[in-house]
Amino acid sequence: MLEAKLDAASQLKKIVEAIRDMLGECNIECNETGLALQSLDKSHIVLVSLLLGSDGFSEYRCDRGVTLGLNINSLATVLRCANNDDILTLRSEDRANELILTFEDSKADRISEFNLRLMDIDQEYLAIPETEYAATVVMSAAVLQRTLRDLSALSEAVTIEIDKEGIRFSAEGDLGKGSTHFKPCVDMENAENSINITLSEPVSLSFNLQYFSNITKASSLSSTVTLQMTAGMPAQIEYKLPSGHVRYYFAPKIED
Amino acid sequence: RASQSTIGAFFKKP
């Protein structure tokens, strides 16, 4: 069986909000090390990989592997019934057909319980290759989100160029073109505003901005985001969690 | 012209 407790329901609410627009139904695999999810979005452009280590829970118990086949939007609907600071418990018996969620306020004078029906989902898993990326950029998650939102007014695609001078985002559409360039920098007072670039060779890739905008909904999970790119390969975009991560593998646009 | 690729073109089933 699975029994996992979080001190604040907001932790799971934010994670689910970060993936719900891309994923429909998917399996969450639970074992003694924690919860994991790997799923393609409906268009197969983004692969979402979520890891929630058992250390990230205030209490965690899972003696035997459990697969939770869930509709992510149904999970989001139920989670909306929890207050952000409620204590959240997830429970599922071995081979059960439901996930039980309880929400308690800190004084434990209100307890809500919801049972979510589980589904048998025949899901494809892909092998994510171990890769040394040509360029790695760590930057503010909010700044990345803002930059992409601005450029989406111009075009449906963004080109990202990374070289030793910095990272450049550009877009071109019917009304004209625009770009934002960030130089590597260290902000001693607000470390999350630093821009750190590690590079073995310059890279330029283009991406669909609508999907990118869905990815950056994870910005509430972490102050920084790690963007990794290699020419002609999907980008890896990672938001770190206290114990785990949400990673997106994002297929680029390729010149014909 | 650029066309959108899919993840399946890069990552294979194990």
PDB file of C-alpha atoms in Angstrom:
ATOM      1  CA  MET A   1       0.000   0.000   0.000  1.00  0.00           C
ATOM      2  CA  LEU A   2       0.895   3.641  -0.384  1.00  0.00           C
ATOM      3  CA  GLU A   3       0.599   6.242   2.351  1.00  0.00           C
ATOM      4  CA  ALA A   4       2.221   9.613   1.727  1.00  0.00           C
ATOM      5  CA  LYS A   5       1.753  12.809   3.676  1.00  0.00           C
ATOM      6  CA  LEU A   6       2.588  16.393   2.722  1.00  0.00           C
ATOM      7  CA  ASP A   7       2.549  19.238   5.265  1.00  0.00           C
ATOM      8  CA  ALA A   8       1.083  21.611   2.715  1.00  0.00           C
ATOM      9  CA  ALA A   9      -1.356  20.635  -0.032  1.00  0.00           C
ATOM     10  CA  SER A  10      -0.013  23.553  -2.093  1.00  0.00           C
ATOM     11  CA  GLN A  11       3.085  21.484  -2.900  1.00  0.00           C
ATOM     12  CA  LEU A  12       1.052  18.934  -4.859  1.00  0.00           C
ATOM     13  CA  LYS A  13      -1.405  21.519  -6.198  1.00  0.00           C
ATOM     14  CA  LYS A  14       1.425  23.459  -7.854  1.00  0.00           C
ATOM     15  CA  ILE A  15       2.931  20.329  -9.378  1.00  0.00           C
ATOM     16  CA  VAL A  16      -0.390  19.212 -10.813  1.00  0.00           C
ATOM     17  CA  GLU A  17      -1.066  22.711 -12.180  1.00  0.00           C
ATOM     18  CA  ALA A  18       2.349  22.556 -13.891  1.00  0.00           C
ATOM     19  CA  ILE A  19       1.519  19.401 -15.844  1.00  0.00           C
ATOM     20  CA  ARG A  20      -2.260  19.287 -16.227  1.00  0.00           C
ATOM     21  CA  ASP A  21      -2.489  21.270 -19.461  1.00  0.00           C
ATOM     22  CA  MET A  22      -0.211  18.821 -21.200  1.00  0.00           C
ATOM     23  CA  LEU A  23      -1.245  15.478 -19.785  1.00  0.00           C
ATOM     24  CA  GLY A  24      -4.559  13.671 -19.874  1.00  0.00           C
ATOM     25  CA  GLU A  25      -4.402  10.250 -18.284  1.00  0.00           C
ATOM     26  CA  CYS A  26      -1.161   8.814 -16.979  1.00  0.00           C
ATOM     27  CA  ASN A  27       0.347   6.374 -14.533  1.00  0.00           C
ATOM     28  CA  ILE A  28       2.100   7.482 -11.366  1.00  0.00           C
ATOM     29  CA  GLU A  29       4.496   4.764 -10.268  1.00  0.00           C
ATOM     30  CA  CYS A  30       5.022   4.553  -6.520  1.00  0.00           C
ATOM     31  CA  ASN A  31       7.728   2.554  -4.767  1.00  0.00           C
ATOM     32  CA  GLU A  32       9.872   2.899  -1.651  1.00  0.00           C
ATOM     33  CA  THR A  33      11.959   5.685  -3.229  1.00  0.00           C
ATOM     34  CA  GLY A  34       8.981   7.910  -4.043  1.00  0.00           C
ATOM     35  CA  LEU A  35       6.521   8.776  -6.797  1.00  0.00           C
ATOM     36  CA  ALA A  36       7.453   9.005 -10.474  1.00  0.00           C
ATOM     37  CA  LEU A  37       5.566   9.882 -13.625  1.00  0.00           C
ATOM     38  CA  GLN A  38       6.667   9.851 -17.261  1.00  0.00           C
ATOM     39  CA  SER A  39       4.214  10.845 -19.935  1.00  0.00           C
ATOM     40  CA  LEU A  40       4.062  12.385 -23.393  1.00  0.00           C
ATOM     41  CA  ASP A  41       1.724  15.268 -24.058  1.00  0.00           C
ATOM     42  CA  LYS A  42      -1.151  14.569 -26.453  1.00  0.00           C
ATOM     43  CA  SER A  43       0.824  15.871 -29.471  1.00  0.00           C
ATOM     44  CA  HIS A  44       4.008  13.991 -28.500  1.00  0.00           C
ATOM     45  CA  ILE A  45       6.008  17.241 -28.533  1.00  0.00           C
ATOM     46  CA  VAL A  46       6.810  17.304 -24.815  1.00  0.00           C
ATOM     47  CA  LEU A  47       7.759  14.424 -22.531  1.00  0.00           C
ATOM     48  CA  VAL A  48       7.038  15.196 -18.876  1.00  0.00           C
ATOM     49  CA  SER A  49       9.119  13.469 -16.222  1.00  0.00           C
ATOM     50  CA  LEU A  50       8.218  14.021 -12.584  1.00  0.00           C
ATOM     51  CA  LEU A  51      10.092  12.663  -9.582  1.00  0.00           C
ATOM     52  CA  LEU A  52       8.874  13.187  -6.026  1.00  0.00           C
ATOM     53  CA  GLY A  53      11.375  11.548  -3.701  1.00  0.00           C
ATOM     54  CA  SER A  54      10.104   9.975  -0.481  1.00  0.00           C
ATOM     55  CA  ASP A  55      12.254  12.521   1.465  1.00  0.00           C
ATOM     56  CA  GLY A  56       9.983  15.263   0.147  1.00  0.00           C
ATOM     57  CA  PHE A  57       7.067  13.882   2.183  1.00  0.00           C
ATOM     58  CA  SER A  58       6.685  14.362   5.934  1.00  0.00           C
ATOM     59  CA  GLU A  59       5.605  10.712   6.128  1.00  0.00           C
ATOM     60  CA  TYR A  60       6.044   8.138   3.404  1.00  0.00           C
ATOM     61  CA  ARG A  61       5.353   4.443   3.224  1.00  0.00           C
ATOM     62  CA  CYS A  62       5.151   2.215   0.168  1.00  0.00           C
ATOM     63  CA  ASP A  63       6.173  -1.392   0.799  1.00  0.00           C
ATOM     64  CA  ARG A  64       5.274  -2.715  -2.608  1.00  0.00           C
ATOM     65  CA  GLY A  65       5.175  -1.027  -6.011  1.00  0.00           C
ATOM     66  CA  VAL A  66       1.814   0.618  -6.723  1.00  0.00           C
ATOM     67  CA  THR A  67       0.697   2.067 -10.065  1.00  0.00           C
ATOM     68  CA  LEU A  68      -1.830   4.878  -9.843  1.00  0.00           C
ATOM     69  CA  GLY A  69      -3.585   5.311 -13.199  1.00  0.00           C
ATOM     70  CA  LEU A  70      -5.004   8.809 -12.970  1.00  0.00           C
ATOM     71  CA  ASN A  71      -6.762  11.412 -14.985  1.00  0.00           C
ATOM     72  CA  ILE A  72      -4.633  14.465 -14.127  1.00  0.00           C
ATOM     73  CA  ASN A  73      -7.527  16.879 -14.595  1.00  0.00           C
ATOM     74  CA  SER A  74      -9.657  14.859 -12.154  1.00  0.00           C
ATOM     75  CA  LEU A  75      -6.781  14.988  -9.673  1.00  0.00           C
ATOM     76  CA  ALA A  76      -6.556  18.761 -10.175  1.00  0.00           C
ATOM     77  CA  THR A  77     -10.318  19.093  -9.616  1.00  0.00           C
ATOM     78  CA  VAL A  78     -10.136  17.235  -6.303  1.00  0.00           C
ATOM     79  CA  LEU A  79      -7.029  19.151  -5.200  1.00  0.00           C
ATOM     80  CA  ARG A  80      -8.915  22.408  -5.649  1.00  0.00           C
ATOM     81  CA  CYS A  81     -10.991  21.316  -2.644  1.00  0.00           C
ATOM     82  CA  ALA A  82      -7.869  21.504  -0.439  1.00  0.00           C
ATOM     83  CA  ASN A  83      -6.636  24.707   1.151  1.00  0.00           C
ATOM     84  CA  ASN A  84      -3.021  25.509   0.385  1.00  0.00           C
ATOM     85  CA  ASP A  85      -1.874  24.955   3.959  1.00  0.00           C
ATOM     86  CA  ASP A  86      -3.930  21.787   4.566  1.00  0.00           C
ATOM     87  CA  ILE A  87      -2.079  18.604   5.480  1.00  0.00           C
ATOM     88  CA  LEU A  88      -2.551  16.272   2.528  1.00  0.00           C
ATOM     89  CA  THR A  89      -2.454  12.486   2.697  1.00  0.00           C
ATOM     90  CA  LEU A  90      -2.490  10.142  -0.300  1.00  0.00           C
ATOM     91  CA  ARG A  91      -3.507   6.551   0.356  1.00  0.00           C
ATOM     92  CA  SER A  92      -4.046   3.530  -1.834  1.00  0.00           C
ATOM     93  CA  GLU A  93      -4.290  -0.133  -0.892  1.00  0.00           C
ATOM     94  CA  ASP A  94      -2.519  -2.793  -2.959  1.00  0.00           C
ATOM     95  CA  ARG A  95      -4.478  -3.492  -6.146  1.00  0.00           C
ATOM     96  CA  ALA A  96      -7.108  -0.970  -5.092  1.00  0.00           C
ATOM     97  CA  ASN A  97      -9.164   0.851  -7.693  1.00  0.00           C
ATOM     98  CA  GLU A  98      -9.131   4.157  -5.874  1.00  0.00           C
ATOM     99  CA  LEU A  99      -6.787   6.777  -4.482  1.00  0.00           C
ATOM    100  CA  ILE A 100      -7.939   8.295  -1.201  1.00  0.00           C
ATOM    101  CA  LEU A 101      -6.989  11.912  -0.570  1.00  0.00           C
ATOM    102  CA  THR A 102      -7.509  13.532   2.823  1.00  0.00           C
ATOM    103  CA  PHE A 103      -7.158  17.229   3.554  1.00  0.00           C
ATOM    104  CA  GLU A 104      -6.852  18.340   7.183  1.00  0.00           C
ATOM    105  CA  ASP A 105      -6.416  21.791   8.584  1.00  0.00           C
ATOM    106  CA  SER A 106      -3.502  22.184  11.004  1.00  0.00           C
ATOM    107  CA  LYS A 107      -5.741  22.056  14.079  1.00  0.00           C
ATOM    108  CA  ALA A 108      -7.258  18.821  12.756  1.00  0.00           C
ATOM    109  CA  ASP A 109     -10.822  19.999  13.355  1.00  0.00           C
ATOM    110  CA  ARG A 110     -11.710  19.663   9.685  1.00  0.00           C
ATOM    111  CA  ILE A 111     -10.978  16.548   7.655  1.00  0.00           C
ATOM    112  CA  SER A 112     -12.155  16.146   4.086  1.00  0.00           C
ATOM    113  CA  GLU A 113     -11.832  12.871   2.244  1.00  0.00           C
ATOM    114  CA  PHE A 114     -12.076  12.280  -1.499  1.00  0.00           C
ATOM    115  CA  ASN A 115     -11.843   8.995  -3.365  1.00  0.00           C
ATOM    116  CA  LEU A 116     -10.525   9.221  -6.887  1.00  0.00           C
ATOM    117  CA  ARG A 117     -11.219   6.310  -9.220  1.00  0.00           C
ATOM    118  CA  LEU A 118      -8.092   4.736 -10.674  1.00  0.00           C
ATOM    119  CA  MET A 119      -7.837   3.526 -14.251  1.00  0.00           C
ATOM    120  CA  ASP A 120      -5.869   0.869 -16.101  1.00  0.00           C
ATOM    121  CA  ILE A 121      -3.754   2.901 -18.480  1.00  0.00           C
ATOM    122  CA  ASP A 122      -1.700   1.160 -21.135  1.00  0.00           C
ATOM    123  CA  GLN A 123       1.144   3.606 -21.312  1.00  0.00           C
ATOM    124  CA  GLU A 124       4.232   3.739 -23.516  1.00  0.00           C
ATOM    125  CA  TYR A 125       7.498   4.468 -21.788  1.00  0.00           C
ATOM    126  CA  LEU A 126      10.473   5.930 -23.590  1.00  0.00           C
ATOM    127  CA  ALA A 127      14.143   5.576 -22.735  1.00  0.00           C
ATOM    128  CA  ILE A 128      15.572   9.018 -22.040  1.00  0.00           C
ATOM    129  CA  PRO A 129      19.184   8.927 -23.250  1.00  0.00           C
ATOM    130  CA  GLU A 130      21.991   9.988 -20.923  1.00  0.00           C
ATOM    131  CA  THR A 131      23.303  13.095 -22.673  1.00  0.00           C
ATOM    132  CA  GLU A 132      26.002  15.673 -22.142  1.00  0.00           C
ATOM    133  CA  TYR A 133      24.250  18.790 -23.392  1.00  0.00           C
ATOM    134  CA  ALA A 134      26.225  21.360 -25.415  1.00  0.00           C
ATOM    135  CA  ALA A 135      24.810  24.267 -23.401  1.00  0.00           C
ATOM    136  CA  THR A 136      23.365  24.614 -19.905  1.00  0.00           C
ATOM    137  CA  VAL A 137      21.743  27.809 -18.673  1.00  0.00           C
ATOM    138  CA  VAL A 138      20.487  28.381 -15.140  1.00  0.00           C
ATOM    139  CA  MET A 139      18.299  31.455 -14.886  1.00  0.00           C
ATOM    140  CA  SER A 140      15.295  32.906 -13.073  1.00  0.00           C
ATOM    141  CA  ALA A 141      12.154  30.883 -13.799  1.00  0.00           C
ATOM    142  CA  ALA A 142      10.020  34.039 -13.678  1.00  0.00           C
ATOM    143  CA  VAL A 143      12.295  35.864 -16.141  1.00  0.00           C
ATOM    144  CA  LEU A 144      12.148  32.974 -18.610  1.00  0.00           C
ATOM    145  CA  GLN A 145       8.340  32.891 -18.338  1.00  0.00           C
ATOM    146  CA  ARG A 146       8.063  36.648 -18.869  1.00  0.00           C
ATOM    147  CA  THR A 147      10.469  36.663 -21.824  1.00  0.00           C
ATOM    148  CA  LEU A 148       8.563  33.928 -23.626  1.00  0.00           C
ATOM    149  CA  ARG A 149       5.207  35.533 -22.901  1.00  0.00           C
ATOM    150  CA  ASP A 150       6.414  38.804 -24.428  1.00  0.00           C
ATOM    151  CA  LEU A 151       7.676  37.104 -27.577  1.00  0.00           C
ATOM    152  CA  SER A 152       4.486  35.078 -28.005  1.00  0.00           C
ATOM    153  CA  ALA A 153       2.775  38.349 -28.968  1.00  0.00           C
ATOM    154  CA  LEU A 154       4.951  38.345 -32.115  1.00  0.00           C
ATOM    155  CA  SER A 155       5.098  34.769 -33.269  1.00  0.00           C
ATOM    156  CA  GLU A 156       4.177  31.193 -32.516  1.00  0.00           C
ATOM    157  CA  ALA A 157       7.847  30.198 -32.417  1.00  0.00           C
ATOM    158  CA  VAL A 158      10.911  31.331 -30.491  1.00  0.00           C
ATOM    159  CA  THR A 159      14.551  30.823 -31.441  1.00  0.00           C
ATOM    160  CA  ILE A 160      16.992  30.380 -28.551  1.00  0.00           C
ATOM    161  CA  GLU A 161      20.679  30.954 -29.217  1.00  0.00           C
ATOM    162  CA  ILE A 162      23.249  30.237 -26.535  1.00  0.00           C
ATOM    163  CA  ASP A 163      26.903  31.179 -26.867  1.00  0.00           C
ATOM    164  CA  LYS A 164      29.586  32.474 -24.542  1.00  0.00           C
ATOM    165  CA  GLU A 165      28.176  36.000 -24.819  1.00  0.00           C
ATOM    166  CA  GLY A 166      24.858  34.919 -23.338  1.00  0.00           C
ATOM    167  CA  ILE A 167      21.406  33.588 -24.212  1.00  0.00           C
ATOM    168  CA  ARG A 168      19.237  35.251 -26.830  1.00  0.00           C
ATOM    169  CA  PHE A 169      15.511  34.727 -27.370  1.00  0.00           C
ATOM    170  CA  SER A 170      14.055  35.972 -30.649  1.00  0.00           C
ATOM    171  CA  ALA A 171      10.780  35.808 -32.540  1.00  0.00           C
ATOM    172  CA  GLU A 172       9.582  37.131 -35.861  1.00  0.00           C
ATOM    173  CA  GLY A 173       6.031  37.482 -37.142  1.00  0.00           C
ATOM    174  CA  ASP A 174       3.714  39.583 -39.301  1.00  0.00           C
ATOM    175  CA  LEU A 175       4.005  42.703 -37.161  1.00  0.00           C
ATOM    176  CA  GLY A 176       7.801  42.609 -36.957  1.00  0.00           C
ATOM    177  CA  LYS A 177      10.443  41.014 -34.832  1.00  0.00           C
ATOM    178  CA  GLY A 178      11.815  41.160 -31.327  1.00  0.00           C
ATOM    179  CA  SER A 179      14.555  39.715 -29.193  1.00  0.00           C
ATOM    180  CA  THR A 180      15.879  39.711 -25.647  1.00  0.00           C
ATOM    181  CA  HIS A 181      19.505  39.009 -24.844  1.00  0.00           C
ATOM    182  CA  PHE A 182      20.788  38.067 -21.392  1.00  0.00           C
ATOM    183  CA  LYS A 183      24.467  38.182 -20.544  1.00  0.00           C
ATOM    184  CA  PRO A 184      25.878  35.805 -17.958  1.00  0.00           C
ATOM    185  CA  CYS A 185      25.825  37.563 -14.591  1.00  0.00           C
ATOM    186  CA  VAL A 186      26.065  36.989 -10.866  1.00  0.00           C
ATOM    187  CA  ASP A 187      23.562  38.735  -8.616  1.00  0.00           C
ATOM    188  CA  MET A 188      24.932  38.488  -5.075  1.00  0.00           C
ATOM    189  CA  GLU A 189      21.808  39.878  -3.424  1.00  0.00           C
ATOM    190  CA  ASN A 190      19.234  37.869  -5.364  1.00  0.00           C
ATOM    191  CA  ALA A 191      20.961  34.660  -6.402  1.00  0.00           C
ATOM    192  CA  GLU A 192      17.938  33.549  -8.453  1.00  0.00           C
ATOM    193  CA  ASN A 193      18.478  36.507 -10.791  1.00  0.00           C
ATOM    194  CA  SER A 194      21.955  35.288 -11.754  1.00  0.00           C
ATOM    195  CA  ILE A 195      22.423  33.825 -15.211  1.00  0.00           C
ATOM    196  CA  ASN A 196      24.933  31.013 -15.376  1.00  0.00           C
ATOM    197  CA  ILE A 197      25.997  29.564 -18.714  1.00  0.00           C
ATOM    198  CA  THR A 198      28.064  26.405 -19.198  1.00  0.00           C
ATOM    199  CA  LEU A 199      28.965  25.747 -22.793  1.00  0.00           C
ATOM    200  CA  SER A 200      30.897  23.226 -24.860  1.00  0.00           C
ATOM    201  CA  GLU A 201      29.659  24.686 -28.148  1.00  0.00           C
ATOM    202  CA  PRO A 202      27.151  27.353 -29.238  1.00  0.00           C
ATOM    203  CA  VAL A 203      23.599  26.117 -29.877  1.00  0.00           C
ATOM    204  CA  SER A 204      20.572  27.505 -31.664  1.00  0.00           C
ATOM    205  CA  LEU A 205      17.144  25.840 -31.570  1.00  0.00           C
ATOM    206  CA  SER A 206      13.555  26.901 -32.274  1.00  0.00           C
ATOM    207  CA  PHE A 207      10.496  25.925 -30.251  1.00  0.00           C
ATOM    208  CA  ASN A 208       6.743  26.322 -30.334  1.00  0.00           C
ATOM    209  CA  LEU A 209       5.780  29.094 -27.914  1.00  0.00           C
ATOM    210  CA  GLN A 210       2.399  27.674 -26.908  1.00  0.00           C
ATOM    211  CA  TYR A 211       4.015  24.502 -25.590  1.00  0.00           C
ATOM    212  CA  PHE A 212       6.813  26.539 -24.006  1.00  0.00           C
ATOM    213  CA  SER A 213       4.223  28.645 -22.223  1.00  0.00           C
ATOM    214  CA  ASN A 214       2.622  25.470 -20.811  1.00  0.00           C
ATOM    215  CA  ILE A 215       6.038  24.300 -19.612  1.00  0.00           C
ATOM    216  CA  THR A 216       6.725  27.567 -17.794  1.00  0.00           C
ATOM    217  CA  LYS A 217       3.569  27.068 -15.708  1.00  0.00           C
ATOM    218  CA  ALA A 218       6.030  25.166 -13.499  1.00  0.00           C
ATOM    219  CA  SER A 219       7.625  28.511 -12.560  1.00  0.00           C
ATOM    220  CA  SER A 220       5.771  28.512  -9.236  1.00  0.00           C
ATOM    221  CA  LEU A 221       7.698  25.374  -8.228  1.00  0.00           C
ATOM    222  CA  SER A 222      11.190  26.845  -8.235  1.00  0.00           C
ATOM    223  CA  SER A 223      12.885  30.232  -8.387  1.00  0.00           C
ATOM    224  CA  THR A 224      15.311  29.023 -11.046  1.00  0.00           C
ATOM    225  CA  VAL A 225      15.045  26.876 -14.141  1.00  0.00           C
ATOM    226  CA  THR A 226      17.778  24.874 -15.853  1.00  0.00           C
ATOM    227  CA  LEU A 227      17.635  24.894 -19.642  1.00  0.00           C
ATOM    228  CA  GLN A 228      19.861  22.409 -21.471  1.00  0.00           C
ATOM    229  CA  MET A 229      20.242  22.233 -25.236  1.00  0.00           C
ATOM    230  CA  THR A 230      22.159  20.341 -27.912  1.00  0.00           C
ATOM    231  CA  ALA A 231      21.746  21.051 -31.636  1.00  0.00           C
ATOM    232  CA  GLY A 232      19.063  18.878 -33.236  1.00  0.00           C
ATOM    233  CA  MET A 233      17.945  17.327 -29.935  1.00  0.00           C
ATOM    234  CA  PRO A 234      15.049  17.929 -27.545  1.00  0.00           C
ATOM    235  CA  ALA A 235      15.826  20.542 -24.897  1.00  0.00           C
ATOM    236  CA  GLN A 236      15.693  19.523 -21.255  1.00  0.00           C
ATOM    237  CA  ILE A 237      13.974  22.072 -19.016  1.00  0.00           C
ATOM    238  CA  GLU A 238      14.161  21.334 -15.324  1.00  0.00           C
ATOM    239  CA  TYR A 239      12.469  22.820 -12.263  1.00  0.00           C
ATOM    240  CA  LYS A 240      14.016  21.442  -9.094  1.00  0.00           C
ATOM    241  CA  LEU A 241      11.805  20.382  -6.186  1.00  0.00           C
ATOM    242  CA  PRO A 242      12.952  20.070  -2.550  1.00  0.00           C
ATOM    243  CA  SER A 243      13.350  16.345  -3.206  1.00  0.00           C
ATOM    244  CA  GLY A 244      12.973  15.635  -6.888  1.00  0.00           C
ATOM    245  CA  HIS A 245      12.193  17.543 -10.065  1.00  0.00           C
ATOM    246  CA  VAL A 246       9.795  18.263 -12.876  1.00  0.00           C
ATOM    247  CA  ARG A 247      11.581  17.863 -16.197  1.00  0.00           C
ATOM    248  CA  TYR A 248      10.285  18.561 -19.654  1.00  0.00           C
ATOM    249  CA  TYR A 249      11.918  17.177 -22.789  1.00  0.00           C
ATOM    250  CA  PHE A 250      10.843  19.527 -25.537  1.00  0.00           C
ATOM    251  CA  ALA A 251      11.100  18.556 -29.229  1.00  0.00           C
ATOM    252  CA  PRO A 252      12.450  21.446 -31.350  1.00  0.00           C
ATOM    253  CA  LYS A 253      11.297  22.724 -34.702  1.00  0.00           C
ATOM    254  CA  ILE A 254      13.612  21.326 -37.378  1.00  0.00           C
ATOM    255  CA  GLU A 255      14.484  23.007 -40.683  1.00  0.00           C
ATOM    256  CA  ASP A 256      13.222  20.879 -43.585  1.00  0.00           C
TER     257      ASP A 256
ATOM    258  CA  ARG B   1      10.587  26.334 -43.312  1.00  0.00           C
ATOM    259  CA  ALA B   2      10.787  24.615 -39.961  1.00  0.00           C
ATOM    260  CA  SER B   3       8.530  21.749 -39.020  1.00  0.00           C
ATOM    261  CA  GLN B   4       7.693  20.519 -35.562  1.00  0.00           C
ATOM    262  CA  SER B   5       9.465  17.313 -34.551  1.00  0.00           C
ATOM    263  CA  THR B   6       8.114  14.843 -32.009  1.00  0.00           C
ATOM    264  CA  ILE B   7       9.835  13.239 -29.040  1.00  0.00           C
ATOM    265  CA  GLY B   8       9.442   9.782 -30.592  1.00  0.00           C
ATOM    266  CA  ALA B   9      11.933  10.778 -33.310  1.00  0.00           C
ATOM    267  CA  PHE B  10      14.646  11.080 -30.643  1.00  0.00           C
ATOM    268  CA  PHE B  11      13.742   8.841 -27.708  1.00  0.00           C
ATOM    269  CA  LYS B  12      12.958   5.187 -28.361  1.00  0.00           C
ATOM    270  CA  LYS B  13      11.105   2.545 -26.447  1.00  0.00           C
ATOM    271  CA  PRO B  14      13.508   0.641 -24.187  1.00  0.00           C
TER     272      PRO B  14
END
